[in-house]
Tab-separated table of C-alpha atoms in Angstrom:
chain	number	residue	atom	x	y	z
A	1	UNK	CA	97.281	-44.186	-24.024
A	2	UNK	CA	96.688	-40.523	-22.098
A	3	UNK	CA	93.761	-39.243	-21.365
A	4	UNK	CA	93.499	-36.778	-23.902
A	5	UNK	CA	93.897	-40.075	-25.962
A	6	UNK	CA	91.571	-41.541	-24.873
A	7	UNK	CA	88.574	-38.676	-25.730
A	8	UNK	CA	89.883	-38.332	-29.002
A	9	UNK	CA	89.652	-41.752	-30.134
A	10	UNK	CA	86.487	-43.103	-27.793
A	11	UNK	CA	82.989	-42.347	-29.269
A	12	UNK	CA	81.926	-41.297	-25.940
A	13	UNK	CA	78.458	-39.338	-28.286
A	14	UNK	CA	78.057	-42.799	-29.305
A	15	UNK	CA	78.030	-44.440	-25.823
A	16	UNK	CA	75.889	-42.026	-24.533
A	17	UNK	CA	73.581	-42.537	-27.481
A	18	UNK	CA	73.708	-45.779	-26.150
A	19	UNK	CA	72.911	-45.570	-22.919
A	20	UNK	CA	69.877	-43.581	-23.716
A	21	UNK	CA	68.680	-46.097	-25.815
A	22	UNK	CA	68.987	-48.941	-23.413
A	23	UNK	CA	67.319	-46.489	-20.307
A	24	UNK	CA	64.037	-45.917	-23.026
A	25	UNK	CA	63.512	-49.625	-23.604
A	26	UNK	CA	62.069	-48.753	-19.822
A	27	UNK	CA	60.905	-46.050	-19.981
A	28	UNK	CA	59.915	-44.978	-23.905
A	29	UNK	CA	58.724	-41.905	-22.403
A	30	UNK	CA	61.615	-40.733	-20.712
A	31	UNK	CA	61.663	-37.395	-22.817
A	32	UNK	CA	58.374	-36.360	-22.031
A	33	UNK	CA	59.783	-36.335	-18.448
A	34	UNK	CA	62.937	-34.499	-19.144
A	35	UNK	CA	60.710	-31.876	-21.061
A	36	UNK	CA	58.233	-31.083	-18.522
A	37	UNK	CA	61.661	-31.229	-15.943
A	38	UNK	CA	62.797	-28.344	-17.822
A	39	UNK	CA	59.320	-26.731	-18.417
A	40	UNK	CA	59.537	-26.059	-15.029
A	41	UNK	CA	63.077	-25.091	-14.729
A	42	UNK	CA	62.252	-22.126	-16.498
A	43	UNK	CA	59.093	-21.297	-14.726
A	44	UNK	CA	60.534	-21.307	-11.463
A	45	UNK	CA	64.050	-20.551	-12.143
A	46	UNK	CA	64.588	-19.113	-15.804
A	47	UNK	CA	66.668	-19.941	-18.808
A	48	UNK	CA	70.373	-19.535	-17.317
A	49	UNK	CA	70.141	-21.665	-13.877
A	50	UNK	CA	72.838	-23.402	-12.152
A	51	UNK	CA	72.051	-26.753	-11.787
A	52	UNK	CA	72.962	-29.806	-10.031
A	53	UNK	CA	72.423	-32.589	-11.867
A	54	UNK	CA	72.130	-35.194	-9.088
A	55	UNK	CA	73.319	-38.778	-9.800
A	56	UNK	CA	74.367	-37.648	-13.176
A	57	UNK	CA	75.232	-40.891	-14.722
A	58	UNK	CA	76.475	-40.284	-18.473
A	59	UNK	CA	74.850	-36.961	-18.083
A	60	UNK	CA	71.853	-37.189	-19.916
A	61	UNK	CA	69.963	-34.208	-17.725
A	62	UNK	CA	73.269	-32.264	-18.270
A	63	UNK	CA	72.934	-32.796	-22.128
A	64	UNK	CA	69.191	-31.614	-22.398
A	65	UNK	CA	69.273	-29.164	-20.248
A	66	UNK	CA	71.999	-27.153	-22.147
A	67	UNK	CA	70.577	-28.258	-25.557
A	68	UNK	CA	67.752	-26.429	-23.992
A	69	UNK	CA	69.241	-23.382	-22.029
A	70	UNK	CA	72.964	-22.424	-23.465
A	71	UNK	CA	73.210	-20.526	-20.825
A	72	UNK	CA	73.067	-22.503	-17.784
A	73	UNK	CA	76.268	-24.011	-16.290
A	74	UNK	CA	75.961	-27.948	-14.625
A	75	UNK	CA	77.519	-29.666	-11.723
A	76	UNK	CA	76.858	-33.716	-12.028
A	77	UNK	CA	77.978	-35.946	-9.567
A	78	UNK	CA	78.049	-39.604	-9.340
A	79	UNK	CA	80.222	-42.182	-8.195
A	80	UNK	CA	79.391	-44.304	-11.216
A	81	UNK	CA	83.413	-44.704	-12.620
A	82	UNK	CA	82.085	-46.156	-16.015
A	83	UNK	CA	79.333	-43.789	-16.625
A	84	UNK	CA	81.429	-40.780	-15.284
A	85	UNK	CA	84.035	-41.929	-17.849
A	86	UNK	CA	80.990	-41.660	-21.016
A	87	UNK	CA	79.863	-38.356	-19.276
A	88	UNK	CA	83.232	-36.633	-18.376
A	89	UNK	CA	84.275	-37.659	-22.442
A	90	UNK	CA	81.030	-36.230	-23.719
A	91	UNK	CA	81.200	-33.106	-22.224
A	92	UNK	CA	85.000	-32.438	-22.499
A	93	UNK	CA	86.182	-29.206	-23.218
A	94	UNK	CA	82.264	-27.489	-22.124
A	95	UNK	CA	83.335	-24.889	-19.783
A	96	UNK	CA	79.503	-24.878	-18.951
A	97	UNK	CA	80.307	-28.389	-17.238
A	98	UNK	CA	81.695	-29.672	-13.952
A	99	UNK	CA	81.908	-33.684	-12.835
A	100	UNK	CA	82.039	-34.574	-9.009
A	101	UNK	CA	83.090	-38.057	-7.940
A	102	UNK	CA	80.944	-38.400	-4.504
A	103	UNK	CA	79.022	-40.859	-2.621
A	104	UNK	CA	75.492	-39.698	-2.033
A	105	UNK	CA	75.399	-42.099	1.087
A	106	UNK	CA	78.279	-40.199	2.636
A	107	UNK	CA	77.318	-37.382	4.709
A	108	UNK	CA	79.773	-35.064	3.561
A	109	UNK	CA	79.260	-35.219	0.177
A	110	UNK	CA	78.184	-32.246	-1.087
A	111	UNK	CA	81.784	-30.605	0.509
A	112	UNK	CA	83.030	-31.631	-3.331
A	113	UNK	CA	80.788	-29.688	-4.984
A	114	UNK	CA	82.141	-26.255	-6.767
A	115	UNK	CA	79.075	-23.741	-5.602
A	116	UNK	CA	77.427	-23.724	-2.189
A	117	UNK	CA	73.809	-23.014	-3.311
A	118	UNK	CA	72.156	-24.155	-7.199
A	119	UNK	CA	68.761	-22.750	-8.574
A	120	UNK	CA	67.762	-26.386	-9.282
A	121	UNK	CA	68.586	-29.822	-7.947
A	122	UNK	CA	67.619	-32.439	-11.112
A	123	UNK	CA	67.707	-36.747	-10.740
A	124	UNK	CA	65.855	-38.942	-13.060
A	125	UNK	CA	65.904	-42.653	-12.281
A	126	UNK	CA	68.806	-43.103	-9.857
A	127	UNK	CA	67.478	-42.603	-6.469
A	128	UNK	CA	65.615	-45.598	-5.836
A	129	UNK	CA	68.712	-47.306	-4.849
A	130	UNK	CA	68.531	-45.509	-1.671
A	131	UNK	CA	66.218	-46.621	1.207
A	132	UNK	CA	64.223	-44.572	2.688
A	133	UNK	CA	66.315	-43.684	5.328
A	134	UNK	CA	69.313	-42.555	3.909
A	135	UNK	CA	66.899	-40.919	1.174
A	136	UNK	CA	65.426	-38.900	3.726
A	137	UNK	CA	68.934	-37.743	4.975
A	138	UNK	CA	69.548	-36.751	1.528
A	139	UNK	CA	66.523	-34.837	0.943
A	140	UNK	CA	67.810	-32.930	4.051
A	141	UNK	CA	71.332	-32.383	2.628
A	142	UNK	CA	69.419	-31.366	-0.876
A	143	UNK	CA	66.924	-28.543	0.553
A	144	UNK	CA	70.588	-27.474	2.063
A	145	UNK	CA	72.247	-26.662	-1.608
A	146	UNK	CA	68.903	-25.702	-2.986
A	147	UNK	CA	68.799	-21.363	-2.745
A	148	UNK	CA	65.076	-19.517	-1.499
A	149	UNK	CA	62.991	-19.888	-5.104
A	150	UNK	CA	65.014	-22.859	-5.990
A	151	UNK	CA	63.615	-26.129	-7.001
A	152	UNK	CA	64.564	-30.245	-6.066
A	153	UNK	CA	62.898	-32.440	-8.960
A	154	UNK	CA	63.234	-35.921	-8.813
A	155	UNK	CA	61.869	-38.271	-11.975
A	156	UNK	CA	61.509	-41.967	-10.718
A	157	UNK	CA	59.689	-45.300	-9.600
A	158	UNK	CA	57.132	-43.980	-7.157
A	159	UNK	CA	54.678	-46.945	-6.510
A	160	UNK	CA	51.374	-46.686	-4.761
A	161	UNK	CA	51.135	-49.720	-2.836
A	162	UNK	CA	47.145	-49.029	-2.285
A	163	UNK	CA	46.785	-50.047	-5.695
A	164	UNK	CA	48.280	-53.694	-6.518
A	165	UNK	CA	45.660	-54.731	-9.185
A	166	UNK	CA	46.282	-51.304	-11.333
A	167	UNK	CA	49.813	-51.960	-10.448
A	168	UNK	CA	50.168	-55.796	-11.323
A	169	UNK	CA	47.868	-54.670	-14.751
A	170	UNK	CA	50.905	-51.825	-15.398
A	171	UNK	CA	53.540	-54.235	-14.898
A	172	UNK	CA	52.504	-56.924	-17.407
A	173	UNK	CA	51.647	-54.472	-20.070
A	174	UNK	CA	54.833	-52.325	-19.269
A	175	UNK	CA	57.120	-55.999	-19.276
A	176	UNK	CA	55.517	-57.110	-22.464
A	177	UNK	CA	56.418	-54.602	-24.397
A	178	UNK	CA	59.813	-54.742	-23.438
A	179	UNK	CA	59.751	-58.629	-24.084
A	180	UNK	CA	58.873	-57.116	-27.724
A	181	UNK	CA	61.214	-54.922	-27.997
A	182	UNK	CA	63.746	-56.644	-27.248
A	183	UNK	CA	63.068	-59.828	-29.683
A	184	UNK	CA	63.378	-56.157	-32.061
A	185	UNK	CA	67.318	-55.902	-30.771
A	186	UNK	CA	66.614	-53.585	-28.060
A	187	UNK	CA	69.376	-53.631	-25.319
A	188	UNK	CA	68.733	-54.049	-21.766
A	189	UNK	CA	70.676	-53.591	-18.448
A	190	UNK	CA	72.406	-56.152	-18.553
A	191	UNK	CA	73.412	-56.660	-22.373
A	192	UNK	CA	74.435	-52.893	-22.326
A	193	UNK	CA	77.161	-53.179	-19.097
A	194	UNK	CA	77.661	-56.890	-20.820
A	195	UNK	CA	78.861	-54.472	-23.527
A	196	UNK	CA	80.994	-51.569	-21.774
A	197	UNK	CA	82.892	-54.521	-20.039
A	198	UNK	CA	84.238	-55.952	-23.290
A	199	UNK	CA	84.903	-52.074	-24.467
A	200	UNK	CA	88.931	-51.307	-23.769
A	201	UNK	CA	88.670	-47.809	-22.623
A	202	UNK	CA	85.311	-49.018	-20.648
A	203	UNK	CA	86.413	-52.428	-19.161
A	204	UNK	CA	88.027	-51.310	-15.738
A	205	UNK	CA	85.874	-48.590	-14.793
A	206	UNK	CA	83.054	-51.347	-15.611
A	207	UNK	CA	84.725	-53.676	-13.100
A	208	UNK	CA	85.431	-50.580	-10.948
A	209	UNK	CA	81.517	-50.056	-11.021
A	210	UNK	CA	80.375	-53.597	-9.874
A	211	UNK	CA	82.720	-53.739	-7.062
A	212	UNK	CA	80.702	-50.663	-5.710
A	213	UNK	CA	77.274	-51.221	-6.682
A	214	UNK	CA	77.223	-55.185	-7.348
A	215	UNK	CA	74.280	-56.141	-10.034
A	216	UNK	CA	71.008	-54.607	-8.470
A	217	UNK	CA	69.469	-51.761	-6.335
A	218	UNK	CA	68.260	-52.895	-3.160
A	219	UNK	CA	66.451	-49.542	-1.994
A	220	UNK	CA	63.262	-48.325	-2.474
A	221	UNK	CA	60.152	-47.295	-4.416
A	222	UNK	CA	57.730	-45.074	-1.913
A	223	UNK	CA	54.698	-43.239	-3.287
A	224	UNK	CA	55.080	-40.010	-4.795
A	225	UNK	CA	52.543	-38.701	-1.309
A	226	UNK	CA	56.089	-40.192	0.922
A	227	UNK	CA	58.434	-38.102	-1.518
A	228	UNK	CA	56.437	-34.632	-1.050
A	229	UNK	CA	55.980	-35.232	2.581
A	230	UNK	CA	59.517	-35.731	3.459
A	231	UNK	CA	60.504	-33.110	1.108
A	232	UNK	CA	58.484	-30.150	3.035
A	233	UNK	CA	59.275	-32.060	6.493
A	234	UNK	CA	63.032	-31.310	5.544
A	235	UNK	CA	62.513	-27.726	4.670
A	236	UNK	CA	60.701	-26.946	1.151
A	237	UNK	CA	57.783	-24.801	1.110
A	238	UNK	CA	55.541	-26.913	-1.708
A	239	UNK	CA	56.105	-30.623	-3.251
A	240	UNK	CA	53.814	-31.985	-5.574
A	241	UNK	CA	53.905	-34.432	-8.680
A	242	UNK	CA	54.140	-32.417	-11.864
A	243	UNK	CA	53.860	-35.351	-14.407
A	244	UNK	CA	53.296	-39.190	-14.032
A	245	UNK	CA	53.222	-42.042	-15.884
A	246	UNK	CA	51.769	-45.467	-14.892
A	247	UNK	CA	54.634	-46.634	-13.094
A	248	UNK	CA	56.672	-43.604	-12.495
A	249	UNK	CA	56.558	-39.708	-11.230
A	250	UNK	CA	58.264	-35.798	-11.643
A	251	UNK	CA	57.866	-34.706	-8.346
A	252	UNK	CA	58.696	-30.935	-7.963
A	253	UNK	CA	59.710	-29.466	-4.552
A	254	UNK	CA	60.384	-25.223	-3.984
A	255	UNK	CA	62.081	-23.936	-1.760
């Protein structure tokens, strides 16, 4: 089968469906974070931005924000095969659209991408497989590709390790509702890639994927106070958390 083949006959709009459903069994407010991402998208930067969509996965940033904006253009990268595979057929044939295969952890990385400078660096959920190290390095390499005026945001775990009752409380309520949801026939992690490797088209970019990654992130969750700090220590004028949730924070930097 060719590639063009393949996009024809894969329901890559219903594997990204998919994927969104599974990533909302954790966090069932994950739009109200991708709205008040863009909210301030267009504050800061206006309604036509280029945009780096930053760990991309199936590009679920990348489908909102031109839903949103028609007239901003996207660069995700990822080195995700099997979710680069969902994204790349999704968005196939959208000019608007570019997909990078890079390694975040590789210092060169950003020598792939098509544009030197973006209006707005966007990741939601993806960078807490980095510790904090090579997080801060990329934070460095970020405020690099991010133009005067521009803005990093970054929607993920942020934990506050001052407060382990309120945290333990969270995570309880937060894992029993999931433990209902799921008796409901909500997918999880590992149902869903359970899934995509028994898929033909999705099988060996599956396999592709766990040789890189293996089963689970080992990085970290800082508080959303390490995230701004390190942010203006490696050259943005203002961070600050823009929306929260119990467990997890939009934290906006500028430029």
């Amino acid at each position: 089968m060719t590639d063009a083949d393949t996009t024809t006959t894969v329901d890559w709009h219903a594997w990204q469906e998919s994927w969104d459903r599974q990533q909302e069994w954790y966090m069932p407010d994950r739009e109200e974070r991708f709205r008040v991402m863009l909210d301030m998208v267009e504050a800061l930067v206006g309604t036509s931005p280029r945009v780096l969509d930053l760990a991309c996965g199936t590009g679920s940033i990348t489908a909102r924000l031109l839903a949103r904006f028609p007239d901003a253009t996207s660069t995700g990268v990822d080195l995700d095969p099997a979710l680069l595979a969902i994204a790349e057929g999704t968005f196939a044939g959208d000019g608007r659209v570019t997909f990078v295969t890079a390694d975040l952890k590789d210092p060169g990385w950003a020598r792939a991408l098509p544009y030197d400078s973006y209006d707005a660096v966007l990741t939601a959920t993806a960078l807490h497989w980095l510790h904090r190290e090579p997080l801060a390095d990329l934070y460095g390499h970020i405020a690099g590709l991010v133009r005067d005026g521009g803005v990093f945001m970054n929607a993920d775990h942020m934990i506050d390790e001052t407060t382990p009752r309120i945290n333990a409380a969270e995570r309880a309520q937060r894992h029993a509702r999931q433990d209902r949801a799921k008796r409901d026939g909500a997918l999880d992690w590992t149902e869903w890639w359970r899934l995509a490797a028994e898929d033909p088209v999705l099988a060996e970019p599956t396999a592709r994927r766990f040789a890189i990654y293996g089963e689970h992130a080992d990085g970290d969750t800082p508080s959303a106070a390490w995230h701004a700090r390190v942010l203006r220590e490696k050259g943005f004028a203002e961070a600050r958390p823009v929306w929260c949730s119990p467990s997890d924070t939009l934290l906006l930097a500028l430029r």
